[in-house]
């Protein structure tokens, strides 16, 4: 079995794959479509992130291709219909980075509410303008989520820990699908 990896992947994951298959790893392969077409001809699996565009031409070239692994959750860079027509399975790393994304969003909320970057720059200049950089508390504020899936759920838990009120909208999640309401969160749909 041959696995082709066309974008950056941590060495630990590559080493695990090498135990079960031949692995060709080129983190910049996504930049050269013709080279990708040439290399996918004998690949059984393709591992991508979000830069590799897996279109009809790539899938046509991958005659032996059985699976595409997506390191992440978005699948907009993969022609899903063409993959399905060729019986190529798509596997994504669903929820793999949901904690990281939720933490990042909380960091952005805190940074924006307190002007942390500007205050840090001011302090580096030897100033301490407390009045200018006091900012606003997020406690008691309302966070509105468009999407209450795994990331939205994790973000909501963190926001509630900061004393925020959380409301959410998601047309795809039904009340019995996810414990969003069990957390005391309001659902708008």
PDB file of N, CA, C and O in Angstrom, residues 80-113:
ATOM      1  N   UNK A  80     -16.253  16.056  -3.532  1.00  0.00           N
ATOM      2  CA  UNK A  80     -16.890  14.924  -2.853  1.00  0.00           C
ATOM      3  C   UNK A  80     -17.717  14.062  -3.801  1.00  0.00           C
ATOM      4  O   UNK A  80     -17.723  12.834  -3.673  1.00  0.00           O
ATOM      5  N   UNK A  81     -18.401  14.680  -4.734  1.00  0.00           N
ATOM      6  CA  UNK A  81     -19.225  13.930  -5.680  1.00  0.00           C
ATOM      7  C   UNK A  81     -18.348  13.037  -6.562  1.00  0.00           C
ATOM      8  O   UNK A  81     -18.638  11.852  -6.743  1.00  0.00           O
ATOM      9  N   UNK A  82     -17.272  13.592  -7.094  1.00  0.00           N
ATOM     10  CA  UNK A  82     -16.371  12.806  -7.943  1.00  0.00           C
ATOM     11  C   UNK A  82     -15.727  11.679  -7.142  1.00  0.00           C
ATOM     12  O   UNK A  82     -15.562  10.561  -7.641  1.00  0.00           O
ATOM     13  N   UNK A  83     -15.383  11.945  -5.882  1.00  0.00           N
ATOM     14  CA  UNK A  83     -14.794  10.908  -5.029  1.00  0.00           C
ATOM     15  C   UNK A  83     -15.814   9.787  -4.794  1.00  0.00           C
ATOM     16  O   UNK A  83     -15.476   8.599  -4.872  1.00  0.00           O
ATOM     17  N   UNK A  84     -17.047  10.164  -4.521  1.00  0.00           N
ATOM     18  CA  UNK A  84     -18.102   9.169  -4.285  1.00  0.00           C
ATOM     19  C   UNK A  84     -18.330   8.314  -5.526  1.00  0.00           C
ATOM     20  O   UNK A  84     -18.490   7.095  -5.433  1.00  0.00           O
ATOM     21  N   UNK A  85     -18.345   8.943  -6.690  1.00  0.00           N
ATOM     22  CA  UNK A  85     -18.556   8.215  -7.945  1.00  0.00           C
ATOM     23  C   UNK A  85     -17.448   7.188  -8.198  1.00  0.00           C
ATOM     24  O   UNK A  85     -17.671   6.187  -8.863  1.00  0.00           O
ATOM     25  N   UNK A  86     -16.267   7.423  -7.650  1.00  0.00           N
ATOM     26  CA  UNK A  86     -15.136   6.513  -7.814  1.00  0.00           C
ATOM     27  C   UNK A  86     -14.959   5.587  -6.606  1.00  0.00           C
ATOM     28  O   UNK A  86     -13.957   4.901  -6.487  1.00  0.00           O
ATOM     29  N   UNK A  87     -15.915   5.630  -5.687  1.00  0.00           N
ATOM     30  CA  UNK A  87     -15.852   4.832  -4.451  1.00  0.00           C
ATOM     31  C   UNK A  87     -14.599   5.121  -3.634  1.00  0.00           C
ATOM     32  O   UNK A  87     -14.026   4.224  -3.014  1.00  0.00           O
ATOM     33  N   UNK A  88     -14.190   6.367  -3.639  1.00  0.00           N
ATOM     34  CA  UNK A  88     -13.058   6.801  -2.815  1.00  0.00           C
ATOM     35  C   UNK A  88     -13.636   7.333  -1.512  1.00  0.00           C
ATOM     36  O   UNK A  88     -14.428   8.272  -1.508  1.00  0.00           O
ATOM     37  N   UNK A  89     -13.267   6.717  -0.408  1.00  0.00           N
ATOM     38  CA  UNK A  89     -13.766   7.141   0.904  1.00  0.00           C
ATOM     39  C   UNK A  89     -13.042   8.411   1.343  1.00  0.00           C
ATOM     40  O   UNK A  89     -11.866   8.592   1.053  1.00  0.00           O
ATOM     41  N   UNK A  90     -13.768   9.248   2.052  1.00  0.00           N
ATOM     42  CA  UNK A  90     -13.208  10.475   2.605  1.00  0.00           C
ATOM     43  C   UNK A  90     -13.234  10.339   4.123  1.00  0.00           C
ATOM     44  O   UNK A  90     -14.280  10.046   4.707  1.00  0.00           O
ATOM     45  N   UNK A  91     -12.089  10.538   4.742  1.00  0.00           N
ATOM     46  CA  UNK A  91     -11.975  10.457   6.194  1.00  0.00           C
ATOM     47  C   UNK A  91     -11.397  11.780   6.685  1.00  0.00           C
ATOM     48  O   UNK A  91     -10.360  12.223   6.196  1.00  0.00           O
ATOM     49  N   UNK A  92     -12.098  12.421   7.611  1.00  0.00           N
ATOM     50  CA  UNK A  92     -11.585  13.686   8.147  1.00  0.00           C
ATOM     51  C   UNK A  92     -11.255  13.528   9.621  1.00  0.00           C
ATOM     52  O   UNK A  92     -11.763  12.635  10.292  1.00  0.00           O
ATOM     53  N   UNK A  93     -10.406  14.406  10.077  1.00  0.00           N
ATOM     54  CA  UNK A  93      -9.988  14.390  11.484  1.00  0.00           C
ATOM     55  C   UNK A  93     -10.974  15.227  12.299  1.00  0.00           C
ATOM     56  O   UNK A  93     -10.610  16.204  12.945  1.00  0.00           O
ATOM     57  N   UNK A  94     -12.226  14.828  12.235  1.00  0.00           N
ATOM     58  CA  UNK A  94     -13.285  15.565  12.909  1.00  0.00           C
ATOM     59  C   UNK A  94     -12.984  15.724  14.394  1.00  0.00           C
ATOM     60  O   UNK A  94     -12.634  14.762  15.064  1.00  0.00           O
ATOM     61  N   UNK A  95     -13.123  16.926  14.864  1.00  0.00           N
ATOM     62  CA  UNK A  95     -12.937  17.289  16.273  1.00  0.00           C
ATOM     63  C   UNK A  95     -11.499  17.219  16.758  1.00  0.00           C
ATOM     64  O   UNK A  95     -11.233  17.449  17.933  1.00  0.00           O
ATOM     65  N   UNK A  96     -10.559  16.910  15.883  1.00  0.00           N
ATOM     66  CA  UNK A  96      -9.166  16.786  16.303  1.00  0.00           C
ATOM     67  C   UNK A  96      -8.618  18.088  16.876  1.00  0.00           C
ATOM     68  O   UNK A  96      -7.806  18.072  17.794  1.00  0.00           O
ATOM     69  N   UNK A  97      -9.041  19.204  16.334  1.00  0.00           N
ATOM     70  CA  UNK A  97      -8.520  20.484  16.827  1.00  0.00           C
ATOM     71  C   UNK A  97      -9.613  21.350  17.452  1.00  0.00           C
ATOM     72  O   UNK A  97      -9.453  22.553  17.578  1.00  0.00           O
ATOM     73  N   UNK A  98     -10.698  20.755  17.870  1.00  0.00           N
ATOM     74  CA  UNK A  98     -11.809  21.541  18.397  1.00  0.00           C
ATOM     75  C   UNK A  98     -11.445  22.271  19.688  1.00  0.00           C
ATOM     76  O   UNK A  98     -11.885  23.404  19.902  1.00  0.00           O
ATOM     77  N   UNK A  99     -10.634  21.665  20.536  1.00  0.00           N
ATOM     78  CA  UNK A  99     -10.197  22.346  21.756  1.00  0.00           C
ATOM     79  C   UNK A  99      -9.318  23.536  21.389  1.00  0.00           C
ATOM     80  O   UNK A  99      -9.485  24.641  21.920  1.00  0.00           O
ATOM     81  N   UNK A 100      -8.386  23.332  20.460  1.00  0.00           N
ATOM     82  CA  UNK A 100      -7.499  24.420  20.037  1.00  0.00           C
ATOM     83  C   UNK A 100      -8.286  25.592  19.472  1.00  0.00           C
ATOM     84  O   UNK A 100      -7.996  26.751  19.776  1.00  0.00           O
ATOM     85  N   UNK A 101      -9.283  25.302  18.639  1.00  0.00           N
ATOM     86  CA  UNK A 101     -10.079  26.371  18.040  1.00  0.00           C
ATOM     87  C   UNK A 101     -10.872  27.105  19.123  1.00  0.00           C
ATOM     88  O   UNK A 101     -10.910  28.342  19.140  1.00  0.00           O
ATOM     89  N   UNK A 102     -11.487  26.367  20.029  1.00  0.00           N
ATOM     90  CA  UNK A 102     -12.265  27.006  21.103  1.00  0.00           C
ATOM     91  C   UNK A 102     -11.365  27.887  21.970  1.00  0.00           C
ATOM     92  O   UNK A 102     -11.730  29.022  22.316  1.00  0.00           O
ATOM     93  N   UNK A 103     -10.170  27.404  22.296  1.00  0.00           N
ATOM     94  CA  UNK A 103      -9.233  28.197  23.095  1.00  0.00           C
ATOM     95  C   UNK A 103      -8.769  29.430  22.325  1.00  0.00           C
ATOM     96  O   UNK A 103      -8.636  30.520  22.893  1.00  0.00           O
ATOM     97  N   UNK A 104      -8.538  29.266  21.032  1.00  0.00           N
ATOM     98  CA  UNK A 104      -8.113  30.398  20.207  1.00  0.00           C
ATOM     99  C   UNK A 104      -9.193  31.480  20.191  1.00  0.00           C
ATOM    100  O   UNK A 104      -8.902  32.673  20.355  1.00  0.00           O
ATOM    101  N   UNK A 105     -10.449  31.078  20.010  1.00  0.00           N
ATOM    102  CA  UNK A 105     -11.533  32.055  19.973  1.00  0.00           C
ATOM    103  C   UNK A 105     -11.636  32.775  21.317  1.00  0.00           C
ATOM    104  O   UNK A 105     -11.820  33.999  21.357  1.00  0.00           O
ATOM    105  N   UNK A 106     -11.504  32.048  22.421  1.00  0.00           N
ATOM    106  CA  UNK A 106     -11.543  32.709  23.732  1.00  0.00           C
ATOM    107  C   UNK A 106     -10.374  33.689  23.866  1.00  0.00           C
ATOM    108  O   UNK A 106     -10.548  34.788  24.402  1.00  0.00           O
ATOM    109  N   UNK A 107      -9.208  33.320  23.376  1.00  0.00           N
ATOM    110  CA  UNK A 107      -8.048  34.221  23.433  1.00  0.00           C
ATOM    111  C   UNK A 107      -8.320  35.491  22.633  1.00  0.00           C
ATOM    112  O   UNK A 107      -7.991  36.603  23.071  1.00  0.00           O
ATOM    113  N   UNK A 108      -8.950  35.347  21.479  1.00  0.00           N
ATOM    114  CA  UNK A 108      -9.274  36.513  20.655  1.00  0.00           C
ATOM    115  C   UNK A 108     -10.303  37.390  21.364  1.00  0.00           C
ATOM    116  O   UNK A 108     -10.182  38.625  21.357  1.00  0.00           O
ATOM    117  N   UNK A 109     -11.304  36.784  21.968  1.00  0.00           N
ATOM    118  CA  UNK A 109     -12.317  37.552  22.703  1.00  0.00           C
ATOM    119  C   UNK A 109     -11.652  38.350  23.826  1.00  0.00           C
ATOM    120  O   UNK A 109     -11.911  39.551  23.991  1.00  0.00           O
ATOM    121  N   UNK A 110     -10.794  37.702  24.593  1.00  0.00           N
ATOM    122  CA  UNK A 110     -10.114  38.380  25.694  1.00  0.00           C
ATOM    123  C   UNK A 110      -9.174  39.474  25.190  1.00  0.00           C
ATOM    124  O   UNK A 110      -9.116  40.567  25.756  1.00  0.00           O
ATOM    125  N   UNK A 111      -8.449  39.165  24.121  1.00  0.00           N
ATOM    126  CA  UNK A 111      -7.523  40.144  23.552  1.00  0.00           C
ATOM    127  C   UNK A 111      -8.274  41.378  23.065  1.00  0.00           C
ATOM    128  O   UNK A 111      -7.863  42.511  23.326  1.00  0.00           O
ATOM    129  N   UNK A 112      -9.378  41.166  22.378  1.00  0.00           N
ATOM    130  CA  UNK A 112     -10.154  42.290  21.848  1.00  0.00           C
ATOM    131  C   UNK A 112     -10.811  43.104  22.962  1.00  0.00           C
ATOM    132  O   UNK A 112     -10.886  44.330  22.874  1.00  0.00           O
ATOM    133  N   UNK A 113     -11.297  42.430  23.994  1.00  0.00           N
ATOM    134  CA  UNK A 113     -12.007  43.152  25.052  1.00  0.00           C
ATOM    135  C   UNK A 113     -11.075  43.952  25.946  1.00  0.00           C
ATOM    136  O   UNK A 113     -11.502  44.911  26.586  1.00  0.00           O
TER     137      UNK A 113
END
